Coordinates of C-alpha atoms in Angstrom, one line a residue:
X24 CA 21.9 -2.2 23.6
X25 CA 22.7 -5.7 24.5
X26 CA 25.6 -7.2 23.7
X27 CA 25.5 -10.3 20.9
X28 CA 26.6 -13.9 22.3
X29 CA 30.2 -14.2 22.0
X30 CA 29.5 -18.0 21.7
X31 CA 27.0 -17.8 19.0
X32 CA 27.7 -19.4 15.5
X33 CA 26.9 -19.4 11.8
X34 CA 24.1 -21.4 11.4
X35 CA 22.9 -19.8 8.1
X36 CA 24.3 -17.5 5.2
X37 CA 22.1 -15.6 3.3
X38 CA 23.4 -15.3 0.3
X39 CA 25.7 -12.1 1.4
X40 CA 22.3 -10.6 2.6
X41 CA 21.6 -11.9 5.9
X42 CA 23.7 -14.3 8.7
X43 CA 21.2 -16.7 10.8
X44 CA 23.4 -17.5 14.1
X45 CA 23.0 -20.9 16.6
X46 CA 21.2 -18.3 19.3
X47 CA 18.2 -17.1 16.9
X48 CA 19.2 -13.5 16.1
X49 CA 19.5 -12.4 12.5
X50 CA 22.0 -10.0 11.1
X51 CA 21.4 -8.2 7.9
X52 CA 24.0 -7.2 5.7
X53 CA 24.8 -5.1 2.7
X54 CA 26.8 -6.6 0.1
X55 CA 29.6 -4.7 -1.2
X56 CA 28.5 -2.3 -4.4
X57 CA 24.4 -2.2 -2.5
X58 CA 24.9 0.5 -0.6
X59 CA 23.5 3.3 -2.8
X60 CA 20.6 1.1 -3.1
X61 CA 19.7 0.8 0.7
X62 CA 20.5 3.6 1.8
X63 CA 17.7 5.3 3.9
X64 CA 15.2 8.1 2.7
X65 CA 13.6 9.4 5.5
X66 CA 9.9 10.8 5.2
X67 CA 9.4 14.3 4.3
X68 CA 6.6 16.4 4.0
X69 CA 7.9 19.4 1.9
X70 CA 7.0 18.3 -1.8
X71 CA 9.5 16.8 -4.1
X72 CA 9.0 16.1 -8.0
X73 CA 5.5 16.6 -7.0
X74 CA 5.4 14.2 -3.8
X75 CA 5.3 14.4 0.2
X76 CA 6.6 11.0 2.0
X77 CA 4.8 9.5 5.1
X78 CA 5.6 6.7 7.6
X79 CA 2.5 6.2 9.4
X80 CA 1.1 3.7 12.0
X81 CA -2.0 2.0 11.3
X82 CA -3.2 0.5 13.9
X83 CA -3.9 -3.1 12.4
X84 CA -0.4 -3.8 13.7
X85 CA 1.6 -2.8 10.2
X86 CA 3.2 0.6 9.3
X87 CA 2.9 2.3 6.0
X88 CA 5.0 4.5 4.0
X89 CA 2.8 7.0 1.7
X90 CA 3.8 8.4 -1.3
X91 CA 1.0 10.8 -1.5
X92 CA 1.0 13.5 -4.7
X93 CA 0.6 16.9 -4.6
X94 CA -2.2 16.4 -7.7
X95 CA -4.3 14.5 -5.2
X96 CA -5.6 17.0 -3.3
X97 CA -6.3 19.7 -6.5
X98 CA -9.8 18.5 -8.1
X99 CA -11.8 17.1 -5.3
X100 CA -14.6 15.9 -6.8
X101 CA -12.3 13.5 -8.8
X102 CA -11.2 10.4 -7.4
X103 CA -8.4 8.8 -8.3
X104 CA -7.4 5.2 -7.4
X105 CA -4.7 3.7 -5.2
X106 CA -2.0 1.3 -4.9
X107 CA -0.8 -0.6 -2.3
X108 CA 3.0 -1.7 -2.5
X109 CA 5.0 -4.9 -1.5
X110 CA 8.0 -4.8 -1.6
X111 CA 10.6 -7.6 -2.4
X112 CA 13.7 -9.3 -1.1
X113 CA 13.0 -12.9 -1.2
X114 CA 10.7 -12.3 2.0
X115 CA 13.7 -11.8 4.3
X116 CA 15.6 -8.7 3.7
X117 CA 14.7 -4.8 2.1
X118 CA 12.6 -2.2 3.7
X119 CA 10.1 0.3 1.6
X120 CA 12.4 3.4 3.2
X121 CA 15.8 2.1 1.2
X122 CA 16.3 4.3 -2.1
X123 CA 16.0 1.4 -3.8
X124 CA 12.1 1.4 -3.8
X125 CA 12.0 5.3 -3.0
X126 CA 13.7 6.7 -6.6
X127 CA 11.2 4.7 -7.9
X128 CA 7.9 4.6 -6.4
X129 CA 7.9 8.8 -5.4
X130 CA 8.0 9.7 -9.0
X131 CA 5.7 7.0 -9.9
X132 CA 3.1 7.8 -7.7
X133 CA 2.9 11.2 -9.5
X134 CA 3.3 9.8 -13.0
X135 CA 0.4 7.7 -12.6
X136 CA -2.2 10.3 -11.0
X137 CA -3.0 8.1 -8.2
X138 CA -4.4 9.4 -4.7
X139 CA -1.1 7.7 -3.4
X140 CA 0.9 4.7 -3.1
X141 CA 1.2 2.5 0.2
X142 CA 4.2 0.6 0.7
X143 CA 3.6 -1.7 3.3
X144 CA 6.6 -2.0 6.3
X145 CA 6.3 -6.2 5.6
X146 CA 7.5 -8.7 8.4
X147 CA 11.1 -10.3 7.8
X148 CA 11.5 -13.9 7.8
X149 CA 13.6 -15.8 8.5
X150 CA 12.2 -14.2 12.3
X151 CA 8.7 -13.9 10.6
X152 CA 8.3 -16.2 8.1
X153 CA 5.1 -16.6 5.6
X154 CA 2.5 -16.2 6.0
X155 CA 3.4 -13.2 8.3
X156 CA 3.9 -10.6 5.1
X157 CA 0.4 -12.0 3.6
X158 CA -1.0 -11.0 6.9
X159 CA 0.2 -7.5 6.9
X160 CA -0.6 -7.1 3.0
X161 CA -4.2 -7.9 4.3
X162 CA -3.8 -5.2 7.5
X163 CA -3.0 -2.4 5.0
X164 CA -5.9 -3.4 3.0
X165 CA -8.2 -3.1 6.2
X166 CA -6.4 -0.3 7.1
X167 CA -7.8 1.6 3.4
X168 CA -11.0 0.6 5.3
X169 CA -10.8 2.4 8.0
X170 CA -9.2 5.5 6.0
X171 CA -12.9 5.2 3.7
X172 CA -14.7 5.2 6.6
X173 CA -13.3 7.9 7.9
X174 CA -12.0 6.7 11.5
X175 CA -10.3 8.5 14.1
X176 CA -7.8 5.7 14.7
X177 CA -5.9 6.1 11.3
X178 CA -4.0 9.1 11.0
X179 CA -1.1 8.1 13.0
X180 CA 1.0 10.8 15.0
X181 CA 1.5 14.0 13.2
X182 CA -0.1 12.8 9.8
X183 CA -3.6 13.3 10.4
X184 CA -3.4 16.2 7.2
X185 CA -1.9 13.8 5.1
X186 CA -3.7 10.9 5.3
X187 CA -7.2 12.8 5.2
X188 CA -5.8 14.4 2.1
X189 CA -5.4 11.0 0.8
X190 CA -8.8 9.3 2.2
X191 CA -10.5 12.6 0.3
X192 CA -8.7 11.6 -3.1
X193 CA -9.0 7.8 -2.8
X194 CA -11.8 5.9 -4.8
X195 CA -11.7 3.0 -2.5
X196 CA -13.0 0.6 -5.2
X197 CA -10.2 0.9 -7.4
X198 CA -7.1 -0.1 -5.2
X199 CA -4.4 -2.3 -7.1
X200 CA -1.9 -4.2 -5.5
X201 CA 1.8 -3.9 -6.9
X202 CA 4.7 -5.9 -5.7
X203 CA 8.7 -6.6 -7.0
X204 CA 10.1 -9.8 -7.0
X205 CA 8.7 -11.3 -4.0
X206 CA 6.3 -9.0 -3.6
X207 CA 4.8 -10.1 -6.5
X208 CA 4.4 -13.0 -5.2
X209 CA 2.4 -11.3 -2.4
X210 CA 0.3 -9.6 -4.9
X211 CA -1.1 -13.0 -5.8
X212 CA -1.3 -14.0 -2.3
X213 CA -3.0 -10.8 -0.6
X214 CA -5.4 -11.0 -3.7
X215 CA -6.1 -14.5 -2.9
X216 CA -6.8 -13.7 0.1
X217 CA -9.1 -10.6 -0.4
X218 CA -11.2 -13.0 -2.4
X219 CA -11.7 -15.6 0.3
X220 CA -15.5 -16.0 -0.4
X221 CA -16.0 -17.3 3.5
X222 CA -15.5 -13.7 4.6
X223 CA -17.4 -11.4 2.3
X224 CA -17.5 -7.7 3.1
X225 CA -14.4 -8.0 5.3
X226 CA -12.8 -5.2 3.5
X227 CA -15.8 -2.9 2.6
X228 CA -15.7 -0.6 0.6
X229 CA -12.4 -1.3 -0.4
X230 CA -12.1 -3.5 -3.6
X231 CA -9.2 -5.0 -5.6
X232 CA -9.4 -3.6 -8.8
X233 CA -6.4 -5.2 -10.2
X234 CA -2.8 -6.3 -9.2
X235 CA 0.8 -6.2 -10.9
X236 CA 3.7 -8.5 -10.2
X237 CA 7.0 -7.2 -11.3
X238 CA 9.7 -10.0 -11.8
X239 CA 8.3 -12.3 -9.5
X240 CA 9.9 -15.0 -7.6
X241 CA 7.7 -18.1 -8.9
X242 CA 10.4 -20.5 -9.0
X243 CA 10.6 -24.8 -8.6
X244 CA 13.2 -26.8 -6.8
X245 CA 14.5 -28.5 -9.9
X246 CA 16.0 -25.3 -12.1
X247 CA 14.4 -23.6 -15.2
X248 CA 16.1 -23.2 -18.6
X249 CA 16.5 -19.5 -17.6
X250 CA 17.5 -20.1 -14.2
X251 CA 20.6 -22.3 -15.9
X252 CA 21.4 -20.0 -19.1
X253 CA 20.4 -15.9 -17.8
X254 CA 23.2 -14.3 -16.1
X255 CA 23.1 -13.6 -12.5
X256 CA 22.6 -10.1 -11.5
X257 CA 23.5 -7.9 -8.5
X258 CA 19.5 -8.4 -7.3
X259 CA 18.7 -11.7 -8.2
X260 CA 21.7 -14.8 -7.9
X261 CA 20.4 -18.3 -7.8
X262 CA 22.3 -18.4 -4.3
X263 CA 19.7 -15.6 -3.5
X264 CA 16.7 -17.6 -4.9
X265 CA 17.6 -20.7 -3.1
X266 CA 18.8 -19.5 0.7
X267 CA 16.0 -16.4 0.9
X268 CA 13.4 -18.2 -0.3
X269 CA 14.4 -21.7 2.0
X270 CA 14.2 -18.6 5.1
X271 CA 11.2 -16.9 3.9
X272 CA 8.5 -20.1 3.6
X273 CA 6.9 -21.6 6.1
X274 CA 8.7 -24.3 7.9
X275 CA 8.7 -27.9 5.9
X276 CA 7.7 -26.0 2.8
X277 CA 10.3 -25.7 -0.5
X278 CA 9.8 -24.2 -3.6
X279 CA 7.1 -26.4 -4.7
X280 CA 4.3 -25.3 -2.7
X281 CA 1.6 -22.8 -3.4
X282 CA 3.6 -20.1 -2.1
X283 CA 6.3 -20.4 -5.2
X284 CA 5.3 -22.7 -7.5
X285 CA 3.6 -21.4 -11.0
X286 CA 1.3 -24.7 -11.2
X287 CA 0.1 -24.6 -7.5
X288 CA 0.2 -21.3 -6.9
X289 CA -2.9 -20.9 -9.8
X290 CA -4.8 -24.0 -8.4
X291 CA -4.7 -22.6 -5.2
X292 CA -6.8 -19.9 -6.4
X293 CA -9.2 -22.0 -8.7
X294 CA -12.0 -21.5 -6.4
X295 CA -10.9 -17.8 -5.5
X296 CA -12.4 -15.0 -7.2
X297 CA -9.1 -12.8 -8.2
X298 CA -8.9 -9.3 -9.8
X299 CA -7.2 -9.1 -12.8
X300 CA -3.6 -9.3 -13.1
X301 CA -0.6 -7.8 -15.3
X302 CA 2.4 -10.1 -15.6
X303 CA 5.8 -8.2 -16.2
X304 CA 8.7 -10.1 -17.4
X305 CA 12.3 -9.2 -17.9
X306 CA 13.9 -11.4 -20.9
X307 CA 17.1 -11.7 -18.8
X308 CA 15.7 -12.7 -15.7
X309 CA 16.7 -16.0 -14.0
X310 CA 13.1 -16.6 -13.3
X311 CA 12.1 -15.1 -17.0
X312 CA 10.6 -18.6 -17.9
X313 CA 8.7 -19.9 -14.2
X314 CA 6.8 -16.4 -14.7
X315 CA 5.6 -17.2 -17.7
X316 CA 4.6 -20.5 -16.6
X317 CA 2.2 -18.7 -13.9
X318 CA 1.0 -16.5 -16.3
X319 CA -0.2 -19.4 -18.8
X320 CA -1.3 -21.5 -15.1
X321 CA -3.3 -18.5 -14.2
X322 CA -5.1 -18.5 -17.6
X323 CA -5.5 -22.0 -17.5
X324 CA -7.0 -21.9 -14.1
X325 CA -9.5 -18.9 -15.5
X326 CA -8.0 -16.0 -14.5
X327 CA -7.2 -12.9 -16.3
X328 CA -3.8 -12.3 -16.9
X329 CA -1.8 -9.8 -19.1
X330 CA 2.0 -10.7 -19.4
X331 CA 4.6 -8.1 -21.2
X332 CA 8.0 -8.7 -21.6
X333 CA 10.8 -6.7 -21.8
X334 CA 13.0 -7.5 -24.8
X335 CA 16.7 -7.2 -24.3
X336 CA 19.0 -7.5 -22.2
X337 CA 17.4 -6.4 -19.0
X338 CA 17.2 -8.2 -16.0
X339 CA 15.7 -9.1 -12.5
X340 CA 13.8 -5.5 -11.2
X341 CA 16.2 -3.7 -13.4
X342 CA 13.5 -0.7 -13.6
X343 CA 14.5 0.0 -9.4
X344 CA 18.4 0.4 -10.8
X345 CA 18.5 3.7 -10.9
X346 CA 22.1 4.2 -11.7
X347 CA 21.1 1.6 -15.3
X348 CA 18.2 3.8 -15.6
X349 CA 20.1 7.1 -15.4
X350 CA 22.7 5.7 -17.5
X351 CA 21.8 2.9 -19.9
X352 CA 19.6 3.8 -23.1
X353 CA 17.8 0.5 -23.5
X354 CA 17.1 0.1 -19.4
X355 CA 16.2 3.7 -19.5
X356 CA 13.5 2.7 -22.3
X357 CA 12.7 -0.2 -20.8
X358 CA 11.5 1.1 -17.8
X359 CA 9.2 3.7 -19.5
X360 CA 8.0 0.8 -21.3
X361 CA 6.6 -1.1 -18.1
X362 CA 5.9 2.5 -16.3
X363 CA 3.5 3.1 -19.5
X364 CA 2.2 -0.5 -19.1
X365 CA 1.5 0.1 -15.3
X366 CA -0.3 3.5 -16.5
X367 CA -2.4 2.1 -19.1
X368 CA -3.5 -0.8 -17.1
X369 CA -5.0 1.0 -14.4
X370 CA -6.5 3.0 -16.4
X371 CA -8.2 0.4 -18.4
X372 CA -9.3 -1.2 -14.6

């Protein structure tokens, strides 16, 4: 392993996340009292709750992480639709293998009787900055395409069993995108770029049925009421909102451009045929009131959007908590809430 550059310097703080140093490399970091939360949950393939874990290799340049149900494989002339996961972390830190996403997403996967979730291994910025995660949203999604159409080039070492298990279950024109924080950002993007009406067919027979942005990080440079009055939590800090996202966009870029900003974000996609969208919103959140403006952008812009808010005193991604969830009535209701919301959505789409 090479040793770092003992003359390297702080160039860059991350808000406790990440340190950016005067020779280019990145360190990430844990901040004291996140451990439990990224702590790594390797794949498995014995069932549990219901669920077998894959990391696979795709070959579009992008790895995956399947959560694929037991349920998926029992009725096979039923097909069940998909989702395909982005994760958050201000488009610079978190990984779909931290327990963070996993105590969350494996039981979901089963909950919702999908053929499986996806949670896409996304690029880091400040190393890879955007659009580098839209890209590999778009790779899984062509990935799905090659799983439909039955390929040799998409099993990936030693997961040939599970992923034609999946492909089997799938109904390929019912995928959703789902993202937190960030990644629901993505899910806007990815869809807008599934919709690009310059390449049609790119991604047969795989179609966007819908997408759902949890908490996401729609934000301005000058601060919202809800920025300035919600408390910060231990997932979302306005030092988080400001230094990720000023590592994550493309060079030149702030938080009023299309990639962050409710307004342009939805004229962006004026011209863009987009799937239907759900909109969840926690009342605590910092960014509780820029999500609401991309909601009632979206709608403006023609787009279907449905937004639910959690009442209370719930905050940024609070359903991935799972110590609040395991412990906390209302946070524990809360998330069944949005799980149910998720549920009946899909099935609706």
């Amino acid at each position: 392993m090479a040793q770092p550059n003992p003359n390297r310097t702080v160039v860059e703080e991350g808000a406790g996340w990440l340190r950016v140093y005067s020779d280019g490399t990145v360190e990430r970091l844990t901040p004291p009292g996140a451990e439990p939360f990224t702590a790594i949950v390797p794949p498995y393939a014995e069932p549990r709750g219901g669920v077998t874990v894959h990391d696979i290799t795709t070959g579009h340049g992008v790895d995956v992480r399947l959560y694929l149900p037991e349920a998926a494989g029992e009725s096979p002339h039923r097909r069940r639709p998909v989702l395909v996961h982005l994760h958050g972390g201000g488009f610079c830190v978190s990984r779909p293998l931290w327990a963070l996403y996993h105590n969350f997403y494996a039981p979901l996967a089963a909950e919702l009787g999908v053929a499986g979730i996806v949670s896409v291994y996304l690029p880091l910025a400040p190393e890879h900055r955007l659009p580098a995660a839209i890209d590999a949203g778009h790779a899984a999604l062509l990935w799905l395409r090659d799983v439909a159409h039955g390929g040799s080039n998409v099993y990936g070492d030693g997961h040939s069993a599970a992923v034609e298990r999946f492909g089997h279950a799938a109904d390929f024109s019912r995928v959703f995108l789902i993202g937190d924080s960030s990644g629901g950002n993505l899910v806007h993007l990815v869809a807008a770029r599934a919709g690009d009406k310059e390449k049609p067919g790119v991604l047969h027979p795989v179609k966007l049925a819908g997408g759902v942005l949890l908490h996401p990080g729609f934000a301005r440079e000058q601060k919202s009421r809800s920025e300035l009055e919600n408390p910060p939590s231990m997932f979302l800090t306005p030092e988080m909102i400001d230094k990720l996202l000023a590592l994550g966009l493309p060079m030149g870029v702030n938080k009023d451009g299309p990639y962050t900003s409710p307004e342009l974000a939805a004229m962006a996609v004026a011209h863009v045929r987009m799937p239907p969208l759900l909109l969840m919103v926690a009342e605590k959140d910092l960014l509780h009131d820029p999500q609401l403006d991309y909601g009632k952008a979206m709608e403006h812009a023609g787009k279907k959007v449905e937004t639910a808010v959690s009442r209370g005193d719930v905050a940024h991604i609070f359903y991935l908590n799972f110590f609040a969830v395991q412990s906390d009535q209302l946070t524990a209701n809360r998330t069944k809430e949005l799980v149910h919301t998720i549920k009946c959505f899909i099935d609706r789409h």
